[in-house]
Short mmCIF file of C-alpha atoms and ligand atoms in Angstrom, two decimals:
data_model
loop_
_atom_site.label_atom_id
_atom_site.label_comp_id
_atom_site.label_asym_id
_atom_site.label_seq_id
_atom_site.Cartn_x
_atom_site.Cartn_y
_atom_site.Cartn_z
CA MET A 53 93.25 147.51 94.63
CA ALA A 54 96.51 147.36 96.57
CA GLU A 55 95.92 143.87 98.04
CA LEU A 56 95.34 142.41 94.59
CA THR A 57 98.50 144.01 93.17
CA ARG A 58 100.55 142.72 96.09
CA MET A 59 99.12 139.24 95.76
CA ARG A 60 99.64 139.20 91.98
CA ARG A 61 103.31 140.08 92.52
CA LYS A 62 103.70 137.42 95.17
CA LEU A 63 102.12 134.79 92.90
CA GLN A 64 104.32 135.83 89.99
CA ASN A 65 107.43 135.44 92.15
CA CYS A 66 106.33 131.91 92.99
CA GLU A 67 105.14 131.09 89.46
CA GLN A 68 101.55 130.65 90.63
CA GLU A 69 99.90 133.60 88.87
CA HIS A 70 97.46 131.23 87.10
CA LEU A 71 95.48 131.22 90.37
CA LEU A 72 94.08 134.62 89.34
CA THR A 73 93.13 133.51 85.78
CA PHE A 74 89.40 133.84 86.44
CA TRP A 75 89.60 136.93 88.68
CA ASP A 76 87.61 139.18 86.34
CA GLU A 77 84.81 136.64 86.08
CA LEU A 78 84.24 136.62 89.84
CA GLY A 79 81.80 138.82 91.72
CA ALA A 80 83.07 141.10 94.49
CA ALA A 81 82.30 138.63 97.30
CA ALA A 82 84.00 135.75 95.47
CA GLN A 83 87.04 137.95 94.80
CA ASP A 84 87.28 138.78 98.49
CA ALA A 85 86.97 135.11 99.41
CA LEU A 86 89.70 134.12 96.95
CA LEU A 87 92.06 136.83 98.19
CA GLU A 88 91.38 135.76 101.76
CA GLN A 89 92.14 132.15 100.92
CA LEU A 90 95.36 133.07 99.09
CA GLU A 91 96.45 135.10 102.12
CA THR A 92 96.37 131.93 104.23
CA VAL A 93 98.92 130.18 101.99
CA ASN A 94 102.62 130.46 102.75
CA PHE A 95 103.81 130.64 99.12
CA GLU A 96 107.51 130.98 99.90
CA GLN A 97 107.47 127.83 102.00
CA LEU A 98 105.39 126.07 99.34
CA ARG A 99 107.90 126.97 96.65
CA ASP A 100 110.55 125.04 98.59
CA TYR A 101 108.27 122.04 99.01
CA ILE A 102 107.36 122.09 95.33
CA GLU A 103 111.04 122.06 94.42
CA GLN A 104 111.63 119.21 96.84
CA PHE A 105 108.58 117.09 96.02
CA SER A 106 106.96 117.68 92.68
CA SER A 107 109.68 116.94 90.18
CA GLU A 108 110.69 113.50 91.35
CA ALA A 109 109.75 110.56 93.55
CA PRO A 110 110.53 110.89 97.27
CA LEU A 111 114.19 110.59 98.18
CA GLY A 112 113.49 107.70 100.52
CA PHE A 113 115.55 106.79 103.48
CA GLU A 114 119.18 107.82 103.75
CA HIS A 115 120.61 107.24 107.19
CA THR A 116 123.22 104.69 108.11
CA ASP A 117 122.93 104.78 111.90
CA VAL A 118 119.70 102.79 112.37
CA ALA A 119 118.98 100.48 115.28
CA PRO A 120 115.88 98.85 116.76
CA PRO A 121 114.44 100.76 119.73
CA PRO A 122 113.83 99.33 123.21
CA VAL A 123 110.24 98.09 123.46
CA LEU A 124 108.48 97.22 126.72
CA PRO A 125 106.54 93.94 126.59
CA HIS A 126 102.74 94.09 126.85
CA LYS A 127 102.91 91.89 129.95
CA PRO A 128 105.76 92.02 132.48
CA VAL A 129 108.26 89.17 132.14
CA THR A 130 110.12 89.38 135.46
CA ALA A 131 108.91 89.84 139.03
CA GLU A 132 110.66 93.18 139.17
CA GLN A 133 108.93 94.29 135.98
CA ALA A 134 105.59 93.04 137.32
CA GLU A 135 106.04 95.30 140.32
CA PHE A 136 106.95 98.24 138.07
CA TYR A 137 103.89 97.63 135.84
CA GLN A 138 101.65 97.55 138.90
CA GLN A 139 103.16 100.85 140.10
CA ALA A 140 102.62 102.26 136.60
CA LYS A 141 98.98 101.19 136.51
CA ASP A 142 98.43 102.74 139.93
CA ARG A 143 100.13 105.92 138.78
CA GLY A 144 97.97 106.01 135.63
CA ASN A 145 94.83 105.63 137.73
CA GLN A 146 96.03 108.35 140.08
CA LEU A 147 96.61 110.74 137.14
CA LEU A 148 93.13 109.96 135.83
CA ALA A 149 91.63 110.62 139.25
CA GLU A 150 93.47 113.96 139.33
CA GLY A 151 91.99 114.92 135.95
CA ALA A 152 95.43 115.10 134.38
CA VAL A 153 94.54 113.25 131.16
CA ALA A 154 92.74 114.45 128.03
CA ALA A 155 91.57 112.15 125.22
CA CYS A 156 92.24 113.27 121.68
CA VAL A 157 91.12 111.62 118.46
CA VAL A 158 92.20 112.66 114.98
CA ALA A 159 89.15 112.51 112.74
CA GLY A 160 89.99 114.99 110.00
CA GLY A 161 91.02 112.48 107.34
CA GLN A 162 89.16 112.17 104.07
CA GLY A 163 88.62 108.42 104.34
CA THR A 164 88.76 108.05 100.56
CA ARG A 165 89.57 104.33 100.70
CA LEU A 166 86.49 103.51 102.78
CA GLY A 167 84.33 105.69 100.54
CA PHE A 168 81.80 106.41 103.31
CA ASP A 169 79.68 109.50 102.71
CA GLY A 170 80.32 111.53 105.86
CA PRO A 171 82.88 111.84 108.64
CA LYS A 172 84.40 108.43 109.37
CA GLY A 173 83.52 108.82 113.06
CA CYS A 174 79.83 108.48 112.08
CA PHE A 175 80.45 105.09 110.45
CA GLN A 176 78.56 102.24 112.18
CA ALA A 177 81.29 99.89 113.25
CA THR A 178 80.17 97.47 115.96
CA PRO A 179 78.79 93.95 115.42
CA VAL A 180 75.44 94.00 117.28
CA ALA A 181 74.46 97.53 118.34
CA LYS A 182 75.94 99.04 115.14
CA LYS A 183 77.43 101.91 117.08
CA PRO A 184 79.20 104.67 115.22
CA LEU A 185 82.91 104.99 115.91
CA PHE A 186 82.44 108.21 117.88
CA GLN A 187 80.08 106.38 120.26
CA VAL A 188 82.59 103.59 120.84
CA PHE A 189 85.16 106.13 122.03
CA ALA A 190 82.63 108.21 123.98
CA GLU A 191 81.59 105.12 125.94
CA GLN A 192 85.20 104.22 126.70
CA ILE A 193 85.84 107.75 127.91
CA GLN A 194 82.66 107.66 130.01
CA ALA A 195 83.65 104.28 131.47
CA ALA A 196 87.14 105.53 132.37
CA SER A 197 85.63 108.68 133.95
CA ASN A 198 83.19 106.54 135.94
CA ARG A 199 86.08 104.48 137.28
CA SER A 200 88.29 107.42 138.22
CA GLY A 201 85.50 109.71 139.39
CA LYS A 202 86.83 112.54 137.24
CA ALA A 203 85.64 113.76 133.84
CA ILE A 204 88.03 113.27 130.94
CA PRO A 205 87.86 116.08 128.36
CA TRP A 206 87.68 114.80 124.78
CA TYR A 207 89.20 116.76 121.89
CA ILE A 208 88.19 115.78 118.37
CA MET A 209 90.24 116.99 115.42
CA THR A 210 88.08 117.65 112.37
CA SER A 211 88.84 119.21 108.99
CA ARG A 212 87.14 121.97 107.01
CA THR A 213 85.21 119.34 105.09
CA ASN A 214 83.77 117.42 108.02
CA ASP A 215 83.74 119.87 110.94
CA THR A 216 80.11 121.00 110.61
CA GLN A 217 78.83 117.48 110.02
CA THR A 218 80.83 116.10 112.95
CA LYS A 219 79.55 118.74 115.35
CA ALA A 220 75.95 118.27 114.18
CA PHE A 221 76.25 114.49 114.56
CA LEU A 222 77.58 114.76 118.11
CA ARG A 223 74.89 117.29 119.04
CA ARG A 224 72.13 115.16 117.52
CA ASN A 225 73.34 112.19 119.55
CA HIS A 226 73.64 114.18 122.78
CA TYR A 227 77.38 113.61 122.83
CA PHE A 228 76.67 109.94 123.57
CA GLY A 229 76.11 110.72 127.21
CA LEU A 230 79.18 112.91 127.77
CA GLU A 231 78.86 116.44 129.11
CA PRO A 232 78.80 118.73 126.03
CA ASP A 233 81.29 121.00 127.78
CA ASN A 234 83.77 118.13 127.91
CA VAL A 235 83.67 117.46 124.16
CA ARG A 236 85.53 119.95 122.01
CA CYS A 237 85.96 119.82 118.23
CA PHE A 238 88.83 121.74 116.66
CA ARG A 239 89.73 122.11 113.00
CA GLN A 240 93.05 121.12 111.49
CA GLY A 241 94.85 123.18 108.89
CA ALA A 242 94.82 122.61 105.15
CA MET A 243 97.42 122.64 102.40
CA PRO A 244 96.90 123.35 98.69
CA ALA A 245 97.03 120.40 96.30
CA ILE A 246 99.95 120.66 93.86
CA GLY A 247 99.59 119.54 90.26
CA LEU A 248 102.33 117.36 88.82
CA ASP A 249 103.70 120.41 86.97
CA GLY A 250 104.25 122.20 90.29
CA LYS A 251 101.22 124.48 89.86
CA LEU A 252 98.61 124.66 92.60
CA LEU A 253 95.20 123.35 91.54
CA LEU A 254 92.00 125.39 91.49
CA LYS A 255 88.89 123.67 92.81
CA SER A 256 86.70 126.32 91.19
CA LYS A 257 87.32 129.67 89.53
CA GLY A 258 87.37 131.31 92.94
CA SER A 259 88.97 128.74 95.24
CA LEU A 260 92.04 126.54 95.61
CA ALA A 261 91.84 122.77 95.91
CA MET A 262 92.84 122.21 99.53
CA SER A 263 93.22 119.10 101.64
CA PRO A 264 93.81 118.48 105.35
CA ASP A 265 97.44 118.77 106.42
CA GLY A 266 97.77 115.23 107.82
CA HIS A 267 97.34 113.82 111.31
CA GLY A 268 100.49 115.67 112.33
CA GLY A 269 98.38 118.80 111.80
CA ILE A 270 97.09 118.07 115.27
CA LEU A 271 100.05 119.86 116.82
CA PRO A 272 99.57 123.34 115.31
CA ALA A 273 95.78 122.88 115.39
CA LEU A 274 95.78 122.17 119.13
CA ARG A 275 97.69 125.41 119.59
CA LYS A 276 95.74 127.60 117.14
CA SER A 277 92.33 126.42 118.32
CA GLY A 278 93.09 127.28 121.94
CA SER A 279 92.76 123.60 122.89
CA LEU A 280 96.14 123.58 124.66
CA ASP A 281 95.01 126.52 126.79
CA ASP A 282 91.73 124.79 127.43
CA MET A 283 93.59 121.67 128.58
CA ALA A 284 95.83 123.77 130.81
CA ALA A 285 92.81 125.45 132.39
CA ARG A 286 91.36 122.01 133.15
CA GLY A 287 94.64 120.73 134.58
CA ALA A 288 95.16 118.14 131.81
CA ALA A 289 98.91 117.60 131.36
CA LEU A 290 98.79 114.43 129.23
CA ILE A 291 97.15 113.83 125.87
CA SER A 292 95.98 110.32 125.03
CA TYR A 293 96.04 110.29 121.21
CA PHE A 294 94.29 107.81 118.91
CA GLN A 295 92.82 107.59 115.43
CA VAL A 296 89.16 107.50 114.51
CA ASP A 297 89.39 104.36 112.40
CA ASN A 298 90.34 101.82 115.11
CA PRO A 299 87.36 100.90 117.32
CA MET A 300 89.49 98.39 119.23
CA VAL A 301 91.88 101.00 120.60
CA ARG A 302 91.96 101.33 124.37
CA CYS A 303 91.74 105.09 124.27
CA ILE A 304 92.33 105.54 127.98
CA ASP A 305 94.86 103.00 129.25
CA PRO A 306 96.06 103.52 132.86
CA LEU A 307 99.09 101.24 132.36
CA PHE A 308 100.29 103.14 129.27
CA ILE A 309 99.66 106.50 130.94
CA GLY A 310 101.52 105.43 134.09
CA LEU A 311 104.50 103.94 132.22
CA HIS A 312 104.79 107.15 130.19
CA ASP A 313 104.77 109.24 133.34
CA LEU A 314 107.10 107.12 135.47
CA HIS A 315 109.58 106.88 132.59
CA GLY A 316 109.60 110.68 132.23
CA SER A 317 108.66 110.30 128.57
CA GLU A 318 107.56 113.31 126.52
CA MET A 319 105.94 111.19 123.83
CA SER A 320 105.13 107.49 123.97
CA ALA A 321 103.82 105.03 121.43
CA LYS A 322 102.19 101.62 121.33
CA ALA A 323 103.69 99.07 118.96
CA LEU A 324 102.67 95.75 117.46
CA PRO A 325 105.05 92.96 116.51
CA LYS A 326 104.84 93.03 112.71
CA ARG A 327 103.25 89.99 111.06
CA ASP A 328 105.95 89.92 108.43
CA PRO A 329 108.81 92.21 107.36
CA MET A 330 106.75 93.86 104.63
CA GLU A 331 103.57 94.53 106.63
CA LYS A 332 102.35 98.03 105.86
CA LEU A 333 103.05 99.55 109.27
CA GLY A 334 105.56 102.27 110.04
CA ASN A 335 108.75 100.86 111.60
CA PHE A 336 109.95 102.03 114.99
CA CYS A 337 113.69 102.63 114.75
CA VAL A 338 116.39 104.62 116.47
CA VAL A 339 117.87 106.84 113.76
CA ASP A 340 120.97 108.84 114.63
CA GLY A 341 120.14 108.28 118.30
CA LYS A 342 116.53 109.45 118.05
CA THR A 343 113.37 107.35 118.23
CA SER A 344 111.71 107.59 114.83
CA VAL A 345 109.17 105.89 112.62
CA ILE A 346 110.28 104.97 109.12
CA GLU A 347 107.27 104.59 106.84
CA TYR A 348 106.99 101.13 105.28
CA SER A 349 107.29 102.72 101.84
CA ASP A 350 110.59 104.40 102.83
CA MET A 351 112.13 101.39 104.56
CA PRO A 352 114.68 99.67 102.30
CA ASP A 353 113.77 95.98 101.87
CA GLU A 354 117.13 94.78 103.18
CA LEU A 355 116.61 96.76 106.39
CA ALA A 356 113.01 95.56 106.75
CA MET A 357 114.11 91.93 106.40
CA CYS A 358 117.18 92.16 108.59
CA THR A 359 117.26 89.62 111.46
CA ASN A 360 119.08 89.65 114.80
CA ASP A 361 121.43 87.02 116.31
CA GLN A 362 118.47 84.88 117.39
CA GLY A 363 117.02 84.93 113.88
CA PHE A 364 114.13 87.25 114.79
CA LEU A 365 113.16 90.27 112.74
CA LYS A 366 115.39 93.14 113.84
CA PHE A 367 112.87 95.90 113.14
CA SER A 368 109.77 94.12 114.36
CA ALA A 369 107.92 96.94 116.12
CA GLY A 370 105.16 98.41 113.95
CA SER A 371 103.50 101.74 114.63
CA ILE A 372 99.71 101.76 115.20
CA ALA A 373 99.21 105.44 115.94
CA ILE A 374 98.43 105.26 119.65
CA HIS A 375 100.36 107.81 121.67
CA ILE A 376 100.63 109.73 124.90
CA LEU A 377 102.05 113.24 124.54
CA ASN A 378 102.87 115.71 127.25
CA ARG A 379 100.90 118.89 126.75
CA SER A 380 104.10 120.82 127.56
CA PHE A 381 105.85 118.98 124.69
CA VAL A 382 103.18 120.09 122.20
CA GLU A 383 103.41 123.60 123.62
CA ARG A 384 107.16 123.57 123.02
CA LEU A 385 106.88 122.31 119.44
CA THR A 386 104.29 124.93 118.54
CA LYS A 387 105.53 127.88 120.56
CA ASP A 388 105.99 130.11 117.50
CA GLY A 389 102.50 129.30 116.27
CA GLY A 390 103.93 126.99 113.61
CA CYS A 391 105.11 123.46 113.98
CA SER A 392 108.43 121.74 113.56
CA LEU A 393 107.16 118.64 111.74
CA PRO A 394 108.25 118.01 108.17
CA PHE A 395 105.77 117.52 105.32
CA HIS A 396 105.54 114.24 103.42
CA ARG A 397 104.36 113.81 99.89
CA ALA A 398 101.23 111.77 99.09
CA GLU A 399 100.08 111.12 95.54
CA LYS A 400 96.31 111.59 95.15
CA LYS A 401 93.48 112.06 92.66
CA VAL A 402 92.25 115.62 93.11
CA PRO A 403 89.25 116.99 91.18
CA HIS A 404 89.94 120.50 89.86
CA ILE A 405 89.33 122.89 86.97
CA ASP A 406 91.73 123.27 84.07
CA ALA A 407 93.07 126.44 82.46
CA THR A 408 89.81 126.89 80.51
CA GLY A 409 87.66 126.47 83.61
CA LYS A 410 86.51 122.95 82.68
CA LYS A 411 85.91 120.52 85.59
CA ILE A 412 88.34 117.59 85.64
CA THR A 413 87.70 114.42 87.64
CA PRO A 414 90.91 112.43 87.33
CA ASP A 415 90.92 108.63 87.27
CA GLN A 416 94.57 108.40 88.20
CA PHE A 417 96.79 110.38 90.50
CA ASN A 418 97.27 113.93 89.27
CA ALA A 419 98.40 115.80 92.34
CA ILE A 420 100.61 115.85 95.37
CA LYS A 421 99.24 116.50 98.80
CA LEU A 422 101.47 117.59 101.63
CA GLU A 423 100.86 115.94 104.97
CA MET A 424 102.49 116.00 108.39
CA PHE A 425 102.68 112.76 110.37
CA VAL A 426 102.26 112.87 114.13
CA PHE A 427 104.87 110.17 114.72
CA ASP A 428 107.56 112.51 113.39
CA ALA A 429 107.26 114.30 116.73
CA LEU A 430 108.90 111.28 118.42
CA SER A 431 112.33 112.29 117.19
CA LEU A 432 111.83 115.75 118.71
CA ALA A 433 111.04 114.41 122.17
CA ASP A 434 113.71 114.43 124.87
CA LYS A 435 112.54 111.05 126.10
CA THR A 436 110.28 108.43 124.54
CA LEU A 437 108.80 105.08 125.48
CA ILE A 438 107.42 102.28 123.31
CA LEU A 439 105.00 99.73 124.75
CA GLU A 440 104.08 96.59 122.88
CA THR A 441 100.41 95.72 122.67
CA GLN A 442 98.47 92.77 121.25
CA ARG A 443 96.83 92.84 117.86
CA ASP A 444 93.81 90.80 119.02
CA GLU A 445 93.23 93.25 121.85
CA GLU A 446 93.83 96.63 120.34
CA PHE A 447 94.15 96.95 116.61
CA SER A 448 91.75 96.51 113.73
CA PRO A 449 91.51 99.67 111.65
CA ILE A 450 88.73 100.35 109.17
CA LYS A 451 90.55 101.69 106.15
CA ASN A 452 89.22 99.95 103.04
CA ALA A 453 85.70 99.24 101.81
CA GLU A 454 86.58 95.57 101.31
CA GLY A 455 89.32 93.05 102.00
CA LEU A 456 92.07 93.75 104.50
CA ASP A 457 91.38 96.39 107.18
CA SER A 458 87.74 96.71 106.17
CA PRO A 459 84.46 96.86 108.15
CA MET A 460 84.13 93.08 107.73
CA THR A 461 87.56 92.23 109.14
CA CYS A 462 87.03 94.70 111.98
CA LEU A 463 83.65 93.16 112.94
CA HIS A 464 85.27 89.76 112.96
CA HIS A 465 88.09 90.99 115.23
CA GLN A 466 85.68 92.73 117.61
CA VAL A 467 83.63 89.54 117.99
CA ARG A 468 86.77 87.49 118.49
CA ARG A 469 88.04 89.81 121.22
CA ALA A 470 84.68 89.72 123.00
CA ALA A 471 84.69 85.93 122.70
CA ASN A 472 88.22 85.73 124.13
CA TRP A 473 87.15 87.81 127.13
CA LEU A 474 84.07 85.64 127.68
CA GLU A 475 86.13 82.48 127.42
CA GLU A 476 88.54 83.84 129.99
CA ALA A 477 85.53 84.41 132.23
CA GLY A 478 84.61 80.75 131.83
CA VAL A 479 81.79 81.06 129.24
CA ASP A 480 81.46 78.38 126.55
CA LEU A 481 81.20 79.70 123.02
CA PRO A 482 79.43 78.15 120.04
CA LEU A 483 81.85 77.48 117.20
CA ASP A 484 81.19 76.79 113.53
CA ALA A 485 82.80 74.03 111.46
CA ASP A 486 85.88 76.23 110.87
CA GLY A 487 86.34 76.86 114.58
CA GLN A 488 85.08 80.45 114.30
CA VAL A 489 82.73 81.95 116.90
CA ALA A 490 79.18 81.24 115.66
CA ALA A 491 77.48 84.20 117.35
CA ALA A 492 77.61 87.98 117.14
CA ILE A 493 78.82 89.34 120.46
CA GLU A 494 79.38 92.91 121.54
CA ILE A 495 80.48 94.17 124.93
CA SER A 496 79.95 97.85 125.60
CA PRO A 497 82.88 99.58 127.34
CA LEU A 498 80.22 100.71 129.81
CA PHE A 499 79.75 97.07 130.80
CA ALA A 500 83.42 96.10 130.76
CA ASP A 501 86.42 97.28 128.82
CA SER A 502 88.89 94.55 129.67
CA ALA A 503 88.84 90.80 130.20
CA GLU A 504 89.45 91.34 133.93
CA GLU A 505 86.54 93.74 134.32
CA LEU A 506 84.26 91.36 132.43
CA ALA A 507 85.25 88.39 134.58
CA ALA A 508 84.56 90.43 137.71
CA LYS A 509 81.12 91.60 136.52
CA LEU A 510 79.67 88.65 134.70
CA GLU A 511 76.86 86.78 136.44
CA PRO A 512 77.41 83.01 136.40
CA GLY A 513 75.36 80.87 134.05
CA LEU A 514 75.61 82.85 130.79
CA THR A 515 75.03 80.60 127.78
CA ILE A 516 75.37 81.62 124.18
CA ALA A 517 73.56 79.73 121.43
CA SER A 518 74.80 79.32 117.89
CA GLY A 519 73.59 82.22 115.72
CA GLN A 520 72.69 84.35 118.74
CA GLN A 521 73.24 88.09 118.89
CA LEU A 522 74.43 89.02 122.35
CA TYR A 523 74.94 92.56 123.60
CA LEU A 524 76.33 93.35 127.02
CA GLY A 525 75.58 97.00 127.69
CA SER A 526 75.50 99.42 130.59
CA ARG A 527 72.24 97.92 131.82
CA GLY A 528 73.59 94.39 131.68
CA GLN A 529 72.87 91.66 129.22
CA ILE A 530 70.43 92.01 126.36
CA GLY A 531 70.16 88.53 124.93
CA GLY A 532 68.61 87.42 121.67
CA THR A 533 68.71 89.99 118.94
CA LYS A 534 69.24 93.56 119.97
P1 UTP B 706 94.60 107.82 107.10
O1 UTP B 706 96.05 107.86 106.87
O2 UTP B 706 93.96 106.47 107.08
O3 UTP B 706 93.91 108.79 106.06
O4 UTP B 706 94.30 108.51 108.48
P2 UTP B 706 92.39 109.08 105.74
O5 UTP B 706 92.38 110.42 105.08
O6 UTP B 706 91.50 108.93 106.94
O7 UTP B 706 91.96 107.94 104.73
P3 UTP B 706 92.30 107.73 103.18
O8 UTP B 706 93.79 107.59 103.09
O9 UTP B 706 91.77 108.93 102.43
O10 UTP B 706 91.56 106.48 102.84
C1 UTP B 706 94.66 107.95 109.71
C2 UTP B 706 93.99 108.76 110.81
O11 UTP B 706 94.46 110.11 110.76
C3 UTP B 706 93.36 110.99 110.61
C4 UTP B 706 92.24 110.15 110.03
O12 UTP B 706 90.97 110.73 110.31
C5 UTP B 706 92.47 108.84 110.73
O13 UTP B 706 91.98 108.89 112.04
N1 UTP B 706 93.76 112.09 109.72
C6 UTP B 706 94.42 111.83 108.56
C7 UTP B 706 93.44 113.37 110.08
O14 UTP B 706 92.83 113.61 111.14
N2 UTP B 706 93.81 114.37 109.24
C8 UTP B 706 94.47 114.16 108.09
O15 UTP B 706 94.79 115.14 107.39
C9 UTP B 706 94.79 112.85 107.74
#
């Protein structure tokens, strides 16, 4: 069999011939499937990565020319800026009304820290209605479409592992009210897991252990899946990018869209002022003249703690994975079908079989996964923009099962944001002895998705009792318990 001989030679050249150890034990169909899977792997490129990554810890950060980037404040500070922000908001709304914006969520991650059995987008995340994450975003998209009068296409990046389940979930839930034609799932690529000895791991006798290629995999996946062409056919020139684990994200933000466009930016990002120098957020920096994100793990402590003349943290802008990208920028980066983003190394526990075919379930990290990060595209953009946002308004990711960034903390933050909006609208809130809001409150984006919209819509006379569950949905207020 010529294909097998060619593949065997290729594997020998890359010192990966163990991948065919169990070849003779496989049936014809399993042999075909294994060959097909091996054909998808770029072994020459992998050999370089293995050399670079598997023998030692990451090299870390090496540049000397590092400066903080310019960051626009979340609210204008001068009259001139106020005028510019108003123009930007108008421009954003105009682009939405023209149908120039697509929403795009990356939902292909494995969510190992949360440990939820299923795609993370199906996780019930809201305090009263217990809506799954996908519904939270669908309602925001619907609300923004209602306002602009134009449908917003929604692209959802899945992985091999969760694609079928994600599609079935969306279908079962009637796309949460969106037109099925406007919701499009596309699969990201995968990379083989590398054992600590530099050998690729087998998941079974006839298949490699693969994992999704990181959120940066969105760029080649948008191209390969035909999603860029689909966007072009619909007239969508801008991609509003967000992650599946943050239900507080404003996934369609006219101000952010307008600022991006008026600034002539190719890729923009939202930033949060870091709580402290060591907070685990990527750091926005200008490295060798290019806007970049330095991962918290790569940022030398002395740089992270550096202060400016006024005594404030010099590198205070943290990355929260909310972006606008020009479709033409993604087209440029992926024009050869590949993608110009580098791979990063992540240490993981990967179940596999050993040389005798025995199943191994490791209890400590045994493999390296290669992942691309979407924020690496910033340094490839001709022009960028960073807009500060507020933590209370827009960021509470669900990462861990317990503790920090968990479902509990996120529920708390969602209730607090809803309470802040209600307070701004003049509603009194019941508080407990610790000064925390003593009610569960949820405001559907279909009722209002900003404090201003809520204040404009709310009927006077709303009272909230201690211990009450209050849901404000598309059909108005549902008091008591939902
Ligand atoms: P995380 O970095 O939190 O990774 O992803 P994860 O895989 O979801 O979770 P852990 O680390 O296993 O606990 C941040 C965002 O990027 C998406 C995730 O779905 C999430 O929205 N992502 C991550 C992808 O879409 N693909 C990937 O390969 C990795």
